[in-house]
PDB file of C-alpha atoms and ligand atoms in Angstrom:
ATOM      1  CA  UNK F 993     124.093  87.267 102.048  1.00 98.00           C
ATOM      2  CA  UNK F 994     123.417  88.478 105.547  1.00 98.00           C
ATOM      3  CA  UNK F 995     123.932  92.250 105.792  1.00 98.00           C
ATOM      4  CA  UNK F 996     124.159  94.434 108.881  1.00 98.00           C
ATOM      5  CA  UNK F 997     123.130  98.029 108.194  1.00 98.00           C
ATOM      6  CA  UNK F 998     123.915 100.841 110.601  1.00 98.00           C
ATOM      7  CA  UNK F 999     124.008 104.605 110.405  1.00 98.00           C
ATOM      8  CA  UNK F1000     123.947 107.984 112.093  1.00 98.00           C
ATOM      9  CA  UNK F1001     126.720 106.810 114.402  1.00 98.00           C
ATOM     10  CA  UNK F1002     127.583 110.444 115.140  1.00 98.00           C
ATOM     11  CA  UNK F1003     130.896 109.709 116.856  1.00 98.00           C
ATOM     12  CA  UNK F1004     129.264 107.541 119.540  1.00 98.00           C
ATOM     13  CA  UNK F1005     131.888 104.845 120.117  1.00 98.00           C
ATOM     14  CA  UNK F1006     130.102 102.892 122.881  1.00 98.00           C
ATOM     15  CA  UNK F1007     126.972 102.530 120.752  1.00 98.00           C
ATOM     16  CA  UNK F1008     128.962 101.598 117.638  1.00 98.00           C
ATOM     17  CA  UNK F1009     130.945  98.912 119.466  1.00 98.00           C
ATOM     18  CA  UNK F1010     127.743  97.447 120.898  1.00 98.00           C
ATOM     19  CA  UNK F1011     126.076  97.273 117.477  1.00 98.00           C
ATOM     20  CA  UNK F1012     129.173  95.681 115.927  1.00 98.00           C
ATOM     21  CA  UNK F1013     129.115  93.020 118.663  1.00 98.00           C
ATOM     22  CA  UNK F1014     125.454  92.397 117.843  1.00 98.00           C
ATOM     23  CA  UNK F1015     126.392  91.964 114.161  1.00 98.00           C
ATOM     24  CA  UNK F1016     128.874  89.275 115.148  1.00 98.00           C
ATOM     25  CA  UNK F1017     126.232  87.422 117.158  1.00 98.00           C
ATOM     26  CA  UNK F1018     123.783  87.759 114.253  1.00 97.00           C
ATOM     27  CA  UNK F1019     126.199  86.202 111.741  1.00 98.00           C
ATOM     28  CA  UNK F1020     126.492  89.342 109.590  1.00 98.00           C
ATOM     29  CA  UNK F1021     128.723  88.832 106.549  1.00 98.00           C
ATOM     30  CA  UNK F1022     128.831  92.374 105.185  1.00 98.00           C
ATOM     31  CA  UNK F1023     128.338  95.720 106.923  1.00 98.00           C
ATOM     32  CA  UNK F1024     126.859  98.789 105.227  1.00 98.00           C
ATOM     33  CA  UNK F1025     126.423 102.291 106.628  1.00 98.00           C
ATOM     34  CA  UNK F1026     123.893 104.969 105.707  1.00 98.00           C
ATOM     35  CA  UNK F1027     126.321 107.728 106.787  1.00 98.00           C
ATOM     36  CA  UNK F1028     126.822 110.457 109.377  1.00 98.00           C
ATOM     37  CA  UNK F1029     129.798 108.727 110.951  1.00 98.00           C
ATOM     38  CA  UNK F1030     130.725 111.972 112.719  1.00 98.00           C
ATOM     39  CA  UNK F1031     129.058 115.039 114.247  1.00 97.00           C
ATOM     40  CA  UNK F1032     127.487 115.565 117.716  1.00 97.00           C
ATOM     41  CA  UNK F1033     129.616 113.034 119.610  1.00 98.00           C
ATOM     42  CA  UNK F1034     133.158 112.975 120.964  1.00 98.00           C
ATOM     43  CA  UNK F1035     134.811 109.929 119.356  1.00 98.00           C
ATOM     44  CA  UNK F1036     134.984 110.702 115.623  1.00 98.00           C
ATOM     45  CA  UNK F1037     138.495 109.324 115.114  1.00 98.00           C
ATOM     46  CA  UNK F1038     137.742 106.042 116.887  1.00 98.00           C
ATOM     47  CA  UNK F1039     134.485 105.543 114.959  1.00 98.00           C
ATOM     48  CA  UNK F1040     136.162 106.243 111.603  1.00 98.00           C
ATOM     49  CA  UNK F1041     138.984 103.824 112.483  1.00 98.00           C
ATOM     50  CA  UNK F1042     136.593 101.052 113.478  1.00 98.00           C
ATOM     51  CA  UNK F1043     134.484 101.323 110.313  1.00 98.00           C
ATOM     52  CA  UNK F1044     137.598 101.357 108.142  1.00 98.00           C
ATOM     53  CA  UNK F1045     139.121  98.403 109.977  1.00 98.00           C
ATOM     54  CA  UNK F1046     135.986  96.342 109.320  1.00 97.00           C
ATOM     55  CA  UNK F1047     135.847  97.492 105.680  1.00 97.00           C
ATOM     56  CA  UNK F1048     132.330  98.852 106.110  1.00 98.00           C
ATOM     57  CA  UNK F1049     130.809 100.280 102.913  1.00 98.00           C
ATOM     58  CA  UNK F1050     129.770 103.813 103.936  1.00 98.00           C
ATOM     59  CA  UNK F1051     127.849 106.571 102.144  1.00 98.00           C
ATOM     60  CA  UNK F1052     128.264 110.190 103.196  1.00 98.00           C
ATOM     61  CA  UNK F1053     125.857 111.994 105.473  1.00 98.00           C
ATOM     62  CA  UNK F1054     125.305 115.735 105.815  1.00 98.00           C
ATOM     63  CA  UNK F1055     127.520 115.965 108.920  1.00 98.00           C
ATOM     64  CA  UNK F1056     130.352 114.063 107.187  1.00 98.00           C
ATOM     65  CA  UNK F1057     129.999 116.443 104.249  1.00 98.00           C
ATOM     66  CA  UNK F1058     129.948 119.524 106.514  1.00 97.00           C
ATOM     67  CA  UNK F1059     133.092 118.420 108.358  1.00 98.00           C
ATOM     68  CA  UNK F1060     135.010 118.332 105.070  1.00 97.00           C
ATOM     69  CA  UNK F1061     133.762 121.832 104.239  1.00 96.00           C
ATOM     70  CA  UNK F1062     131.334 120.928 101.476  1.00 96.00           C
ATOM     71  CA  UNK F1063     128.139 122.189 103.166  1.00 94.00           C
ATOM     72  CA  UNK F1064     127.641 125.708 104.494  1.00 90.00           C
ATOM     73  CA  UNK F1065     127.375 125.572 108.305  1.00 91.00           C
ATOM     74  CA  UNK F1066     124.450 127.997 108.157  1.00 89.00           C
ATOM     75  CA  UNK F1067     122.326 124.919 107.422  1.00 88.00           C
ATOM     76  CA  UNK F1068     123.125 123.568 110.895  1.00 94.00           C
ATOM     77  CA  UNK F1069     121.690 124.595 114.256  1.00 94.00           C
ATOM     78  CA  UNK F1070     124.065 126.034 116.808  1.00 95.00           C
ATOM     79  CA  UNK F1071     124.984 122.865 118.718  1.00 95.00           C
ATOM     80  CA  UNK F1072     125.374 120.859 115.514  1.00 96.00           C
ATOM     81  CA  UNK F1073     127.612 123.599 114.141  1.00 96.00           C
ATOM     82  CA  UNK F1074     129.748 123.629 117.307  1.00 97.00           C
ATOM     83  CA  UNK F1075     130.153 119.856 117.013  1.00 97.00           C
ATOM     84  CA  UNK F1076     131.174 120.116 113.343  1.00 97.00           C
ATOM     85  CA  UNK F1077     133.820 122.739 114.165  1.00 97.00           C
ATOM     86  CA  UNK F1078     135.091 120.639 117.097  1.00 98.00           C
ATOM     87  CA  UNK F1079     135.254 117.549 114.853  1.00 98.00           C
ATOM     88  CA  UNK F1080     137.230 119.486 112.241  1.00 98.00           C
ATOM     89  CA  UNK F1081     139.730 120.417 114.960  1.00 98.00           C
ATOM     90  CA  UNK F1082     140.454 116.807 115.987  1.00 98.00           C
ATOM     91  CA  UNK F1083     140.461 114.898 112.678  1.00 98.00           C
ATOM     92  CA  UNK F1084     143.665 114.385 110.717  1.00 98.00           C
ATOM     93  CA  UNK F1085     143.923 115.435 107.066  1.00 98.00           C
ATOM     94  CA  UNK F1086     143.917 111.767 106.169  1.00 98.00           C
ATOM     95  CA  UNK F1087     140.684 111.095 108.106  1.00 98.00           C
ATOM     96  CA  UNK F1088     139.068 114.110 106.404  1.00 98.00           C
ATOM     97  CA  UNK F1089     140.220 112.788 103.028  1.00 98.00           C
ATOM     98  CA  UNK F1090     138.513 109.474 103.821  1.00 98.00           C
ATOM     99  CA  UNK F1091     135.245 111.275 104.680  1.00 98.00           C
ATOM    100  CA  UNK F1092     135.542 113.326 101.488  1.00 98.00           C
ATOM    101  CA  UNK F1093     135.968 110.118  99.471  1.00 98.00           C
ATOM    102  CA  UNK F1094     132.616 108.678 100.575  1.00 98.00           C
ATOM    103  CA  UNK F1095     130.003 108.353  97.800  1.00 98.00           C
ATOM    104  CA  UNK F1096     126.455 109.740  98.055  1.00 98.00           C
ATOM    105  CA  UNK F1097     124.924 106.350  97.276  1.00 98.00           C
ATOM    106  CA  UNK F1098     126.119 102.798  96.772  1.00 98.00           C
ATOM    107  CA  UNK F1099     124.712  99.562  95.393  1.00 98.00           C
ATOM    108  CA  UNK F1100     125.476  96.001  96.423  1.00 98.00           C
ATOM    109  CA  UNK F1101     124.151  92.981  94.511  1.00 98.00           C
ATOM    110  CA  UNK F1102     120.984  93.112  96.618  1.00 98.00           C
ATOM    111  CA  UNK F1103     120.321  96.632  97.888  1.00 98.00           C
ATOM    112  CA  UNK F1104     121.022 100.347  97.636  1.00 98.00           C
ATOM    113  CA  UNK F1105     122.219 102.707 100.379  1.00 98.00           C
ATOM    114  CA  UNK F1106     121.785 106.483 100.719  1.00 98.00           C
ATOM    115  CA  UNK F1107     121.680 108.940 103.632  1.00 98.00           C
ATOM    116  CA  UNK F1108     118.573 111.101 103.057  1.00 98.00           C
ATOM    117  CA  UNK F1109     116.784 110.493  99.762  1.00 98.00           C
ATOM    118  CA  UNK F1110     117.779 108.393  96.766  1.00 98.00           C
ATOM    119  CA  UNK F1111     116.627 110.685  93.960  1.00 98.00           C
ATOM    120  CA  UNK F1112     118.658 113.750  95.084  1.00 98.00           C
ATOM    121  CA  UNK F1113     121.035 112.420  97.755  1.00 98.00           C
ATOM    122  CA  UNK F1114     123.263 115.524  97.640  1.00 97.00           C
ATOM    123  CA  UNK F1115     120.410 117.674  99.034  1.00 97.00           C
ATOM    124  CA  UNK F1116     120.055 115.606 102.238  1.00 97.00           C
ATOM    125  CA  UNK F1117     116.287 116.026 102.383  1.00 98.00           C
ATOM    126  CA  UNK F1118     114.330 114.166 105.082  1.00 98.00           C
ATOM    127  CA  UNK F1119     111.868 111.334 104.410  1.00 98.00           C
ATOM    128  CA  UNK F1120     109.204 111.618 107.105  1.00 96.00           C
ATOM    129  CA  UNK F1121     106.081 110.738 105.118  1.00 96.00           C
ATOM    130  CA  UNK F1122     104.975 108.603 102.189  1.00 97.00           C
ATOM    131  CA  UNK F1123     104.945 111.736 100.016  1.00 97.00           C
ATOM    132  CA  UNK F1124     108.556 112.521 100.957  1.00 97.00           C
ATOM    133  CA  UNK F1125     109.521 108.989  99.962  1.00 98.00           C
ATOM    134  CA  UNK F1126     107.754 108.805  96.586  1.00 97.00           C
ATOM    135  CA  UNK F1127     110.525 110.348  94.422  1.00 98.00           C
ATOM    136  CA  UNK F1128     113.065 107.946  95.949  1.00 98.00           C
ATOM    137  CA  UNK F1129     110.792 104.931  95.440  1.00 97.00           C
ATOM    138  CA  UNK F1130     110.264 106.052  91.815  1.00 96.00           C
ATOM    139  CA  UNK F1131     113.980 105.735  91.020  1.00 97.00           C
ATOM    140  CA  UNK F1132     114.729 102.524  92.949  1.00 97.00           C
ATOM    141  CA  UNK F1133     116.073  99.704  90.789  1.00 96.00           C
ATOM    142  CA  UNK F1134     116.847  97.118  93.462  1.00 97.00           C
ATOM    143  CA  UNK F1135     114.105  95.772  95.765  1.00 96.00           C
ATOM    144  CA  UNK F1136     115.335  97.493  98.920  1.00 98.00           C
ATOM    145  CA  UNK F1137     117.050 100.791  99.729  1.00 98.00           C
ATOM    146  CA  UNK F1138     118.377 101.649 103.196  1.00 98.00           C
ATOM    147  CA  UNK F1139     118.464 105.249 104.450  1.00 98.00           C
ATOM    148  CA  UNK F1140     118.942 107.186 107.705  1.00 98.00           C
ATOM    149  CA  UNK F1141     119.096 110.936 108.458  1.00 98.00           C
ATOM    150  CA  UNK F1142     115.866 111.299 110.507  1.00 98.00           C
ATOM    151  CA  UNK F1143     117.181 108.988 113.285  1.00 98.00           C
ATOM    152  CA  UNK F1144     113.740 107.339 113.386  1.00 98.00           C
ATOM    153  CA  UNK F1145     113.140 103.830 111.970  1.00 98.00           C
ATOM    154  CA  UNK F1146     110.375 103.749 109.342  1.00 98.00           C
ATOM    155  CA  UNK F1147     109.679 101.630 106.255  1.00 98.00           C
ATOM    156  CA  UNK F1148     107.870 102.763 103.107  1.00 98.00           C
ATOM    157  CA  UNK F1149     106.574 100.084 100.742  1.00 97.00           C
ATOM    158  CA  UNK F1150     105.133  99.674  97.275  1.00 97.00           C
ATOM    159  CA  UNK F1151     103.395  96.315  97.175  1.00 95.00           C
ATOM    160  CA  UNK F1152     103.150  93.974  94.171  1.00 93.00           C
ATOM    161  CA  UNK F1153      99.357  94.073  94.230  1.00 91.00           C
ATOM    162  CA  UNK F1154      99.097  97.890  94.570  1.00 89.00           C
ATOM    163  CA  UNK F1155     102.302  99.372  93.072  1.00 86.00           C
ATOM    164  CA  UNK F1156     100.991 102.917  92.650  1.00 89.00           C
ATOM    165  CA  UNK F1157     100.231 103.428  96.321  1.00 95.00           C
ATOM    166  CA  UNK F1158     102.944 103.981  98.929  1.00 97.00           C
ATOM    167  CA  UNK F1159     102.312 102.364 102.306  1.00 96.00           C
ATOM    168  CA  UNK F1160     104.284 102.729 105.518  1.00 96.00           C
ATOM    169  CA  UNK F1161     104.994 100.527 108.503  1.00 97.00           C
ATOM    170  CA  UNK F1162     106.879 100.723 111.778  1.00 97.00           C
ATOM    171  CA  UNK F1163     107.029  96.913 111.975  1.00 97.00           C
ATOM    172  CA  UNK F1164     110.364  95.496 113.112  1.00 98.00           C
ATOM    173  CA  UNK F1165     110.204  92.568 110.686  1.00 98.00           C
ATOM    174  CA  UNK F1166     109.641  93.264 106.987  1.00 97.00           C
ATOM    175  CA  UNK F1167     108.868  90.520 104.466  1.00 97.00           C
ATOM    176  CA  UNK F1168     110.259  91.787 101.149  1.00 97.00           C
ATOM    177  CA  UNK F1169     108.516  89.096  99.083  1.00 96.00           C
ATOM    178  CA  UNK F1170     105.309  91.110  99.372  1.00 92.00           C
ATOM    179  CA  UNK F1171     106.737  94.385  98.092  1.00 96.00           C
ATOM    180  CA  UNK F1172     108.130  95.543  94.789  1.00 96.00           C
ATOM    181  CA  UNK F1173     110.216  98.230  96.494  1.00 97.00           C
ATOM    182  CA  UNK F1174     110.970  98.912 100.147  1.00 98.00           C
ATOM    183  CA  UNK F1175     112.660 102.038 101.499  1.00 98.00           C
ATOM    184  CA  UNK F1176     113.912 101.239 104.985  1.00 98.00           C
ATOM    185  CA  UNK F1177     115.122 103.830 107.479  1.00 98.00           C
ATOM    186  CA  UNK F1178     117.368 101.878 109.861  1.00 98.00           C
ATOM    187  CA  UNK F1179     117.276 104.437 112.689  1.00 98.00           C
ATOM    188  CA  UNK F1180     120.357 105.779 114.445  1.00 98.00           C
ATOM    189  CA  UNK F1181     123.190 104.034 116.266  1.00 98.00           C
ATOM    190  CA  UNK F1182     124.493 107.046 118.125  1.00 98.00           C
ATOM    191  CA  UNK F1183     121.597 109.441 118.614  1.00 98.00           C
ATOM    192  CA  UNK F1184     118.108 107.873 118.346  1.00 98.00           C
ATOM    193  CA  UNK F1185     115.272 110.402 118.246  1.00 97.00           C
ATOM    194  CA  UNK F1186     112.187 108.245 118.733  1.00 97.00           C
ATOM    195  CA  UNK F1187     112.343 108.408 122.549  1.00 97.00           C
ATOM    196  CA  UNK F1188     113.939 104.971 122.661  1.00 98.00           C
ATOM    197  CA  UNK F1189     117.563 105.620 123.694  1.00 98.00           C
ATOM    198  CA  UNK F1190     118.809 102.193 122.582  1.00 98.00           C
ATOM    199  CA  UNK F1191     121.013 102.006 119.491  1.00 98.00           C
ATOM    200  CA  UNK F1192     119.137 101.009 116.304  1.00 98.00           C
ATOM    201  CA  UNK F1193     120.339  98.896 113.385  1.00 98.00           C
ATOM    202  CA  UNK F1194     118.984  96.575 110.673  1.00 98.00           C
ATOM    203  CA  UNK F1195     119.705  93.032 109.570  1.00 98.00           C
ATOM    204  CA  UNK F1196     118.935  92.155 105.944  1.00 98.00           C
ATOM    205  CA  UNK F1197     119.006  88.533 104.784  1.00 98.00           C
ATOM    206  CA  UNK F1198     118.879  88.602 100.988  1.00 98.00           C
ATOM    207  CA  UNK F1199     118.255  84.829 100.745  1.00 98.00           C
ATOM    208  CA  UNK F1200     115.303  84.950 103.125  1.00 98.00           C
ATOM    209  CA  UNK F1201     114.211  88.330 101.640  1.00 98.00           C
ATOM    210  CA  UNK F1202     113.624  89.702 105.095  1.00 98.00           C
ATOM    211  CA  UNK F1203     114.694  92.785 107.069  1.00 98.00           C
ATOM    212  CA  UNK F1204     114.674  93.142 110.842  1.00 98.00           C
ATOM    213  CA  UNK F1205     114.976  96.414 112.742  1.00 98.00           C
ATOM    214  CA  UNK F1206     116.633  95.808 116.088  1.00 98.00           C
ATOM    215  CA  UNK F1207     117.512  97.815 119.205  1.00 98.00           C
ATOM    216  CA  UNK F1208     120.320  97.230 121.667  1.00 98.00           C
ATOM    217  CA  UNK F1209     121.219  98.926 124.967  1.00 98.00           C
ATOM    218  CA  UNK F1210     124.694 100.389 125.344  1.00 98.00           C
ATOM    219  CA  UNK F1211     126.648 102.311 127.995  1.00 98.00           C
ATOM    220  CA  UNK F1212     125.012 105.725 127.565  1.00 98.00           C
ATOM    221  CA  UNK F1213     126.656 107.241 130.654  1.00 97.00           C
ATOM    222  CA  UNK F1214     130.172 106.455 129.404  1.00 97.00           C
ATOM    223  CA  UNK F1215     129.458 108.154 126.103  1.00 98.00           C
ATOM    224  CA  UNK F1216     127.740 111.145 127.738  1.00 98.00           C
ATOM    225  CA  UNK F1217     130.798 111.624 129.950  1.00 98.00           C
ATOM    226  CA  UNK F1218     133.091 111.521 126.937  1.00 98.00           C
ATOM    227  CA  UNK F1219     131.012 114.314 125.338  1.00 98.00           C
ATOM    228  CA  UNK F1220     131.124 116.434 128.517  1.00 98.00           C
ATOM    229  CA  UNK F1221     134.879 115.908 128.914  1.00 98.00           C
ATOM    230  CA  UNK F1222     135.487 117.005 125.327  1.00 98.00           C
ATOM    231  CA  UNK F1223     133.822 120.346 126.136  1.00 97.00           C
ATOM    232  CA  UNK F1224     130.994 119.841 123.638  1.00 97.00           C
ATOM    233  CA  UNK F1225     127.559 121.372 124.472  1.00 96.00           C
ATOM    234  CA  UNK F1226     126.030 119.554 127.481  1.00 96.00           C
ATOM    235  CA  UNK F1227     122.706 118.982 125.741  1.00 96.00           C
ATOM    236  CA  UNK F1228     124.485 116.630 123.307  1.00 97.00           C
ATOM    237  CA  UNK F1229     125.335 114.435 126.303  1.00 97.00           C
ATOM    238  CA  UNK F1230     121.956 114.799 128.041  1.00 97.00           C
ATOM    239  CA  UNK F1231     119.857 113.900 125.002  1.00 97.00           C
ATOM    240  CA  UNK F1232     121.401 110.429 124.671  1.00 97.00           C
ATOM    241  CA  UNK F1233     119.539 109.100 127.723  1.00 96.00           C
ATOM    242  CA  UNK F1234     116.268 110.565 126.483  1.00 96.00           C
ATOM    243  CA  UNK F1235     116.442 109.254 122.929  1.00 96.00           C
ATOM    244  CA  UNK F1236     115.657 112.638 121.399  1.00 95.00           C
TER     245      UNK F1236
HETATM  246 ZN1  LIG R1049     122.348 112.189 111.469  1.00 56.06          ZN
END
């Protein structure tokens, strides 16, 4: 099976469309999402509709959970909070019900998906180091788990020949035959934060046992204008071109 994995779309329709076009070119058979469909950006309804139309299997992110009122907004900084409140004002009850129906984690035949960590997904903790990733790697049953949340691609690995040590790599091609477990952060479609403004996504070929992290340019100006026109904080538009 050839999977396309995307996440942290954050209501960025131009970036989402561009990644979905890339999936078509790459021969993706099934699309998975590590969550945060909404928040920050100005096209939440369109992004939800597109993911539902393509029957994407989506887990919930912290912004999705906040929009449906299940996380206290005190956990969010001021611009994130403003975007959550704006998103709540434009979504229909039915769209909110869809967000509220999203699971914290999901398994396919070949991989697992979560937003932040796998061991306590409801806490939405960040994995930014090997130590952060250890509890998730400890509970992994399938060979690969895809996550998001930090908006920075990063892979943590436990190798067959050294299973007690956690290694990390920023390589864009990962050979899963060498590892017992791999925890792969696929980066962000709609708001990358590694100073590379291009949308990020992953391709996973379960037959070849390989993962690729890819980047693709999209129309940043169009999306920034949509954010400005919606009256959202200007920094949410400006940051897209900077990749922060
Ligand atoms: Zn996010």
